[in-house]
GROMACS .gro file of C-alpha atoms in nm:
model
  328
    1MET     CA    1   0.000   0.000   0.000
    2CYS     CA    2   0.146   0.334  -0.101
    3VAL     CA    3   0.068   0.692  -0.068
    4THR     CA    4  -0.138   0.957  -0.240
    5ALA     CA    5  -0.243   1.166   0.046
    6VAL     CA    6   0.008   1.430   0.158
    7GLU     CA    7   0.095   1.625   0.468
    8SER     CA    8  -0.012   1.989   0.454
    9ARG     CA    9   0.143   2.140   0.764
   10PRO     CA   10   0.402   2.408   0.683
   11VAL     CA   11   0.759   2.357   0.792
   12GLY     CA   12   1.005   2.622   0.881
   13GLY     CA   13   1.341   2.684   0.729
   14GLY     CA   14   1.366   2.711   0.355
   15SER     CA   15   1.621   2.567   0.118
   16SER     CA   16   1.907   2.762   0.271
   17HIS     CA   17   1.828   2.611   0.612
   18ALA     CA   18   1.804   2.265   0.465
   19ILE     CA   19   2.136   2.282   0.286
   20GLY     CA   20   2.298   2.445   0.586
   21ALA     CA   21   2.184   2.163   0.811
   22MET     CA   22   2.364   1.910   0.592
   23GLY     CA   23   2.665   2.115   0.489
   24GLU     CA   24   2.612   1.981   0.139
   25LEU     CA   25   2.344   1.758  -0.007
   26GLY     CA   26   2.383   1.395   0.097
   27VAL     CA   27   2.633   1.454   0.378
   28SER     CA   28   2.500   1.336   0.713
   29GLN     CA   29   2.563   1.480   1.055
   30LYS     CA   30   2.833   1.315   1.266
   31PRO     CA   31   2.711   1.026   1.485
   32SER     CA   32   2.770   1.232   1.799
   33GLN     CA   33   2.527   1.492   1.666
   34ARG     CA   34   2.249   1.236   1.619
   35PRO     CA   35   2.097   1.135   1.957
   36PHE     CA   36   1.935   0.790   1.971
   37GLY     CA   37   1.585   0.922   2.045
   38ALA     CA   38   1.601   1.170   1.760
   39ARG     CA   39   1.727   0.896   1.529
   40VAL     CA   40   1.433   0.671   1.616
   41LYS     CA   41   1.191   0.957   1.544
   42ALA     CA   42   1.368   1.023   1.216
   43PHE     CA   43   1.329   0.664   1.097
   44VAL     CA   44   0.961   0.674   1.193
   45ALA     CA   45   0.930   1.002   0.999
   46LEU     CA   46   1.069   0.827   0.691
   47THR     CA   47   0.751   0.617   0.681
   48LYS     CA   48   0.525   0.928   0.683
   49PRO     CA   49   0.293   0.789   0.955
   50ARG     CA   50   0.032   1.065   0.922
   51ILE     CA   51  -0.021   0.973   0.559
   52ILE     CA   52  -0.043   0.601   0.632
   53GLU     CA   53  -0.331   0.670   0.872
   54LEU     CA   54  -0.537   0.769   0.569
   55LEU     CA   55  -0.437   0.453   0.384
   56LEU     CA   56  -0.555   0.238   0.672
   57ILE     CA   57  -0.884   0.429   0.673
   58THR     CA   58  -0.941   0.303   0.319
   59THR     CA   59  -0.827  -0.052   0.399
   60VAL     CA   60  -1.009  -0.162   0.714
   61PRO     CA   61  -1.365  -0.058   0.614
   62VAL     CA   62  -1.333  -0.258   0.292
   63MET     CA   63  -1.258  -0.563   0.506
   64PHE     CA   64  -1.592  -0.508   0.684
   65LEU     CA   65  -1.764  -0.481   0.347
   66ALA     CA   66  -1.598  -0.798   0.219
   67GLU     CA   67  -1.696  -0.987   0.535
   68GLN     CA   68  -2.044  -0.824   0.548
   69GLY     CA   69  -1.978  -0.787   0.919
   70VAL     CA   70  -1.683  -0.792   1.157
   71PRO     CA   71  -1.375  -0.953   0.999
   72ASP     CA   72  -1.127  -1.164   1.193
   73LEU     CA   73  -0.952  -0.910   1.417
   74ARG     CA   74  -0.620  -1.093   1.391
   75LEU     CA   75  -0.647  -1.063   1.014
   76VAL     CA   76  -0.724  -0.692   1.045
   77LEU     CA   77  -0.418  -0.642   1.265
   78LEU     CA   78  -0.188  -0.833   1.030
   79THR     CA   79  -0.323  -0.644   0.728
   80CYS     CA   80  -0.271  -0.310   0.902
   81VAL     CA   81   0.082  -0.396   1.011
   82GLY     CA   82   0.172  -0.529   0.668
   83GLY     CA   83   0.017  -0.226   0.504
   84TYR     CA   84   0.205   0.013   0.731
   85LEU     CA   85   0.538  -0.155   0.663
   86SER     CA   86   0.477  -0.163   0.288
   87ALA     CA   87   0.368   0.200   0.266
   88GLY     CA   88   0.647   0.300   0.501
   89GLY     CA   89   0.901   0.129   0.279
   90ALA     CA   90   0.763   0.305  -0.028
   91ASN     CA   91   0.775   0.641   0.148
   92ALA     CA   92   1.133   0.587   0.264
   93LEU     CA   93   1.243   0.494  -0.089
   94ASN     CA   94   1.058   0.798  -0.220
   95MET     CA   95   1.256   1.020   0.018
   96TYR     CA   96   1.580   0.853  -0.089
   97ILE     CA   97   1.511   0.926  -0.457
   98ASP     CA   98   1.380   1.278  -0.398
   99ARG     CA   99   1.641   1.390  -0.146
  100ASP     CA  100   1.789   1.638  -0.394
  101ILE     CA  101   1.468   1.831  -0.448
  102ASP     CA  102   1.350   1.787  -0.089
  103ALA     CA  103   1.648   1.996   0.019
  104LEU     CA  104   1.530   2.282  -0.203
  105MET     CA  105   1.159   2.280  -0.119
  106GLU     CA  106   1.021   2.466   0.180
  107ARG     CA  107   0.759   2.199   0.252
  108THR     CA  108   1.014   1.917   0.271
  109SER     CA  109   1.317   2.099   0.409
  110ARG     CA  110   1.309   1.922   0.748
  111ARG     CA  111   1.285   1.565   0.626
  112PRO     CA  112   1.539   1.327   0.787
  113LEU     CA  113   1.768   1.297   0.485
  114VAL     CA  114   1.774   1.672   0.436
  115THR     CA  115   1.870   1.746   0.795
  116GLY     CA  116   2.122   1.462   0.796
  117MET     CA  117   1.956   1.275   1.082
  118VAL     CA  118   1.947   0.969   0.853
  119SER     CA  119   2.205   0.903   0.582
  120PRO     CA  120   2.100   0.816   0.224
  121ARG     CA  121   2.251   0.467   0.260
  122GLU     CA  122   2.058   0.405   0.582
  123CYS     CA  123   1.736   0.527   0.421
  124LEU     CA  124   1.781   0.301   0.118
  125ALA     CA  125   1.850  -0.004   0.334
  126PHE     CA  126   1.557   0.080   0.560
  127GLY     CA  127   1.315   0.114   0.268
  128ILE     CA  128   1.425  -0.212   0.105
  129ALA     CA  129   1.405  -0.397   0.438
  130LEU     CA  130   1.048  -0.277   0.497
  131ALA     CA  131   0.950  -0.381   0.144
  132VAL     CA  132   1.085  -0.733   0.194
  133VAL     CA  133   0.942  -0.777   0.545
  134SER     CA  134   0.598  -0.646   0.449
  135THR     CA  135   0.573  -0.874   0.145
  136LEU     CA  136   0.671  -1.182   0.346
  137LEU     CA  137   0.437  -1.083   0.629
  138PHE     CA  138   0.143  -1.055   0.390
  139GLY     CA  139   0.228  -1.375   0.207
  140LEU     CA  140   0.289  -1.591   0.512
  141THR     CA  141   0.014  -1.463   0.742
  142VAL     CA  142  -0.260  -1.316   0.516
  143ASN     CA  143  -0.240  -1.452   0.160
  144TRP     CA  144  -0.012  -1.420  -0.139
  145LEU     CA  145  -0.264  -1.227  -0.349
  146SER     CA  146  -0.251  -0.947  -0.093
  147ALA     CA  147   0.128  -0.976  -0.080
  148TRP     CA  148   0.167  -0.928  -0.457
  149LEU     CA  149  -0.084  -0.641  -0.461
  150SER     CA  150   0.109  -0.472  -0.182
  151LEU     CA  151   0.445  -0.521  -0.350
  152GLY     CA  152   0.300  -0.406  -0.682
  153ALA     CA  153   0.171  -0.087  -0.522
  154LEU     CA  154   0.510  -0.019  -0.364
  155LEU     CA  155   0.698  -0.071  -0.690
  156PHE     CA  156   0.446   0.138  -0.883
  157TYR     CA  157   0.484   0.430  -0.640
  158VAL     CA  158   0.862   0.415  -0.627
  159VAL     CA  159   0.944   0.333  -0.990
  160VAL     CA  160   0.653   0.455  -1.203
  161TYR     CA  161   0.553   0.764  -1.003
  162THR     CA  162   0.869   0.880  -0.825
  163MET     CA  163   1.133   0.780  -1.080
  164ILE     CA  164   0.946   0.817  -1.410
  165LEU     CA  165   0.636   1.036  -1.392
  166LYS     CA  166   0.691   1.291  -1.117
  167ARG     CA  167   0.954   1.505  -1.288
  168ARG     CA  168   0.837   1.451  -1.645
  169THR     CA  169   0.464   1.516  -1.679
  170SER     CA  170   0.183   1.720  -1.528
  171GLN     CA  171  -0.021   1.399  -1.525
  172ASN     CA  172   0.217   1.259  -1.264
  173ILE     CA  173  -0.031   1.256  -0.977
  174VAL     CA  174  -0.314   1.123  -1.197
  175TRP     CA  175  -0.141   0.800  -1.294
  176GLY     CA  176   0.099   0.787  -1.002
  177GLY     CA  177  -0.204   0.792  -0.774
  178ILE     CA  178  -0.283   0.435  -0.881
  179ALA     CA  179  -0.048   0.318  -0.606
  180GLY     CA  180  -0.260   0.492  -0.345
  181CYS     CA  181  -0.573   0.320  -0.475
  182MET     CA  182  -0.437  -0.027  -0.401
  183PRO     CA  183  -0.528  -0.044  -0.028
  184VAL     CA  184  -0.894  -0.106  -0.115
  185LEU     CA  185  -0.794  -0.406  -0.328
  186ILE     CA  186  -0.567  -0.531  -0.051
  187GLY     CA  187  -0.836  -0.492   0.213
  188TRP     CA  188  -1.081  -0.696   0.006
  189SER     CA  189  -0.831  -0.963  -0.096
  190SER     CA  190  -0.709  -1.010   0.261
  191VAL     CA  191  -1.058  -1.130   0.355
  192THR     CA  192  -1.166  -1.312   0.040
  193ASN     CA  193  -0.837  -1.402  -0.133
  194SER     CA  194  -1.012  -1.291  -0.452
  195MET     CA  195  -1.133  -0.985  -0.641
  196SER     CA  196  -1.483  -0.848  -0.708
  197TRP     CA  197  -1.652  -0.543  -0.858
  198ALA     CA  198  -1.687  -0.376  -0.517
  199PRO     CA  199  -1.313  -0.317  -0.463
  200VAL     CA  200  -1.274  -0.221  -0.829
  201ILE     CA  201  -1.539   0.051  -0.786
  202LEU     CA  202  -1.371   0.177  -0.470
  203PHE     CA  203  -1.036   0.168  -0.651
  204LEU     CA  204  -1.188   0.399  -0.913
  205VAL     CA  205  -1.331   0.627  -0.643
  206MET     CA  206  -0.981   0.672  -0.503
  207PHE     CA  207  -0.835   0.711  -0.852
  208PHE     CA  208  -1.065   1.003  -0.930
  209TRP     CA  209  -1.028   1.137  -0.574
  210THR     CA  210  -0.650   1.169  -0.589
  211PRO     CA  211  -0.607   1.459  -0.838
  212PRO     CA  212  -0.869   1.692  -0.681
  213HIS     CA  213  -0.723   1.602  -0.341
  214TYR     CA  214  -0.363   1.680  -0.439
  215TRP     CA  215  -0.400   1.969  -0.682
  216PRO     CA  216  -0.533   2.221  -0.426
  217LEU     CA  217  -0.221   2.163  -0.215
  218SER     CA  218  -0.008   2.190  -0.529
  219MET     CA  219  -0.174   2.523  -0.603
  220LYS     CA  220  -0.063   2.653  -0.265
  221VAL     CA  221   0.297   2.531  -0.292
  222LYS     CA  222   0.343   2.560  -0.668
  223ASP     CA  223   0.642   2.791  -0.624
  224ASP     CA  224   0.819   2.507  -0.444
  225TYR     CA  225   0.752   2.269  -0.731
  226ALA     CA  226   0.847   2.529  -0.991
  227ARG     CA  227   1.178   2.591  -0.814
  228VAL     CA  228   1.282   2.228  -0.849
  229GLY     CA  229   1.135   2.169  -1.194
  230VAL     CA  230   0.855   1.932  -1.097
  231PRO     CA  231   0.570   1.998  -1.346
  232MET     CA  232   0.270   1.962  -1.118
  233LEU     CA  233  -0.039   2.084  -1.305
  234PRO     CA  234  -0.065   2.414  -1.111
  235VAL     CA  235   0.295   2.493  -1.212
  236ILE     CA  236   0.226   2.482  -1.586
  237ALA     CA  237  -0.144   2.579  -1.597
  238SER     CA  238  -0.351   2.869  -1.465
  239ASN     CA  239  -0.567   2.840  -1.155
  240LYS     CA  240  -0.876   2.844  -1.379
  241VAL     CA  241  -0.753   2.542  -1.576
  242VAL     CA  242  -0.660   2.352  -1.261
  243ALA     CA  243  -0.993   2.432  -1.094
  244ARG     CA  244  -1.183   2.314  -1.402
  245GLN     CA  245  -0.995   1.984  -1.393
  246ILE     CA  246  -1.072   1.952  -1.022
  247VAL     CA  247  -1.443   1.994  -1.090
  248ILE     CA  248  -1.442   1.736  -1.370
  249TYR     CA  249  -1.264   1.474  -1.160
  250SER     CA  250  -1.491   1.554  -0.865
  251TRP     CA  251  -1.811   1.489  -1.057
  252VAL     CA  252  -1.679   1.157  -1.191
  253MET     CA  253  -1.564   1.056  -0.842
  254VAL     CA  254  -1.903   1.121  -0.685
  255ALA     CA  255  -2.084   0.942  -0.969
  256VAL     CA  256  -1.862   0.634  -0.935
  257SER     CA  257  -1.909   0.629  -0.557
  258LEU     CA  258  -2.283   0.577  -0.610
  259LEU     CA  259  -2.239   0.258  -0.815
  260LEU     CA  260  -2.198   0.030  -0.514
  261THR     CA  261  -2.567   0.034  -0.417
  262PRO     CA  262  -2.730  -0.052  -0.754
  263LEU     CA  263  -2.482  -0.340  -0.783
  264GLY     CA  264  -2.601  -0.472  -0.447
  265TYR     CA  265  -2.292  -0.418  -0.234
  266THR     CA  266  -2.429  -0.142  -0.008
  267GLY     CA  267  -2.765  -0.018   0.120
  268TRP     CA  268  -2.947   0.303   0.211
  269PHE     CA  269  -2.701   0.422   0.476
  270TYR     CA  270  -2.397   0.426   0.250
  271THR     CA  271  -2.601   0.584  -0.030
  272ALA     CA  272  -2.721   0.865   0.195
  273VAL     CA  273  -2.371   0.937   0.324
  274ALA     CA  274  -2.223   0.925  -0.027
  275LEU     CA  275  -2.485   1.172  -0.155
  276VAL     CA  276  -2.440   1.420   0.130
  277ALA     CA  277  -2.061   1.400   0.145
  278GLY     CA  278  -2.036   1.409  -0.234
  279GLY     CA  279  -2.268   1.708  -0.251
  280LEU     CA  280  -2.055   1.900  -0.003
  281TRP     CA  281  -1.744   1.808  -0.203
  282LEU     CA  282  -1.898   1.939  -0.525
  283TRP     CA  283  -2.003   2.258  -0.348
  284GLU     CA  284  -1.643   2.320  -0.239
  285ALA     CA  285  -1.501   2.226  -0.581
  286HIS     CA  286  -1.732   2.466  -0.765
  287ALA     CA  287  -1.664   2.739  -0.507
  288LEU     CA  288  -1.292   2.704  -0.576
  289GLN     CA  289  -1.358   2.718  -0.949
  290ASN     CA  290  -1.565   3.036  -0.909
  291ARG     CA  291  -1.286   3.203  -0.712
  292ALA     CA  292  -1.033   3.095  -0.974
  293LYS     CA  293  -1.254   3.232  -1.255
  294ALA     CA  294  -1.272   3.562  -1.067
  295GLU     CA  295  -0.889   3.557  -1.065
  296VAL     CA  296  -0.874   3.554  -0.689
  297THR     CA  297  -0.520   3.481  -0.569
  298GLY     CA  298  -0.331   3.440  -0.246
  299ALA     CA  299  -0.505   3.350   0.077
  300LYS     CA  300  -0.845   3.451  -0.064
  301LEU     CA  301  -0.832   3.165  -0.314
  302LYS     CA  302  -0.885   2.928  -0.017
  303GLU     CA  303  -0.763   2.626  -0.211
  304MET     CA  304  -0.679   2.443   0.110
  305ARG     CA  305  -1.048   2.430   0.206
  306LEU     CA  306  -1.098   2.159  -0.057
  307PHE     CA  307  -0.775   1.983   0.039
  308HIS     CA  308  -0.883   1.949   0.402
  309TRP     CA  309  -1.238   1.852   0.304
  310SER     CA  310  -1.101   1.584   0.074
  311ILE     CA  311  -0.951   1.404   0.373
  312THR     CA  312  -1.275   1.437   0.569
  313TYR     CA  313  -1.472   1.314   0.268
  314VAL     CA  314  -1.278   0.993   0.220
  315SER     CA  315  -1.282   0.924   0.595
  316VAL     CA  316  -1.660   0.968   0.615
  317LEU     CA  317  -1.726   0.769   0.298
  318PHE     CA  318  -1.522   0.469   0.411
  319LEU     CA  319  -1.666   0.483   0.761
  320ALA     CA  320  -2.006   0.449   0.596
  321ILE     CA  321  -1.876   0.147   0.407
  322ALA     CA  322  -1.783  -0.018   0.736
  323VAL     CA  323  -2.114   0.065   0.908
  324ASP     CA  324  -2.348  -0.014   0.618
  325PRO     CA  325  -2.337  -0.398   0.645
  326PHE     CA  326  -2.482  -0.375   0.997
  327LEU     CA  327  -2.783  -0.170   0.879
  328ARG     CA  328  -2.896  -0.387   0.590
   0.00000   0.00000   0.00000
């Protein structure tokens, strides 16, 4: 399971601070300058735990849907642990590959490799170790279908998104986001050891959710991306163009989310939640588009309103997925 959701909190110290902390890019602090407690926190930070919370929110409810009730709690625990390790490995490898641009971006200037708390070699070994352990954990304790899905998501995020797409195309987050859609497939397969239309539909919900989730944040930090030559859509297109794309993806996402009920996988409760939450999403998306059309800029654009709502939306939607089987 890999990441699409991103941390939004600002971090202090720009590129000059980041480079100053390391002396030069890729040179770690001396061992005496790296206390054990701080080192432990740094390795945890490599996994991006706040982001993984969102991935687990999209994994566990699907297990309830697949079971049509409460799944085996041991299985839930093993799936969550395996998912955390897999996503953590992907995130660590992402930081290893992107350490050059992370040092130049304000938003990422305090990451462990940038500050020198963790060396590039340590990060690489850590990421590979988590990838191996998570795959074996899934295969030996859950099932091998889930193991291969998890490994596939990790490789897709690291190789296809981070190494190939991210620095080459404005469609990077669209196709790279496929990795972040995999947790719903893993959640379903961990229970059933098979696939069905329900996880495919939820995969598509997350696929169409990812761009309008990420682009508002990219609009806010587009100067960071422009500085390092990463062609996120807001870097190469106007706010009006980006907002129009957000609205298009939002409408498709909401429409797809409503397919579960007519296909018999969910009932009235999920449908009601999907309609209300989707309606609020569309309200926010169109409000952003209206501000962009009016050429509002700066803080008044309020692009982060949609970013924060996007996290609430997916949390509420998947909570409804977990609750719905008990109300049918």
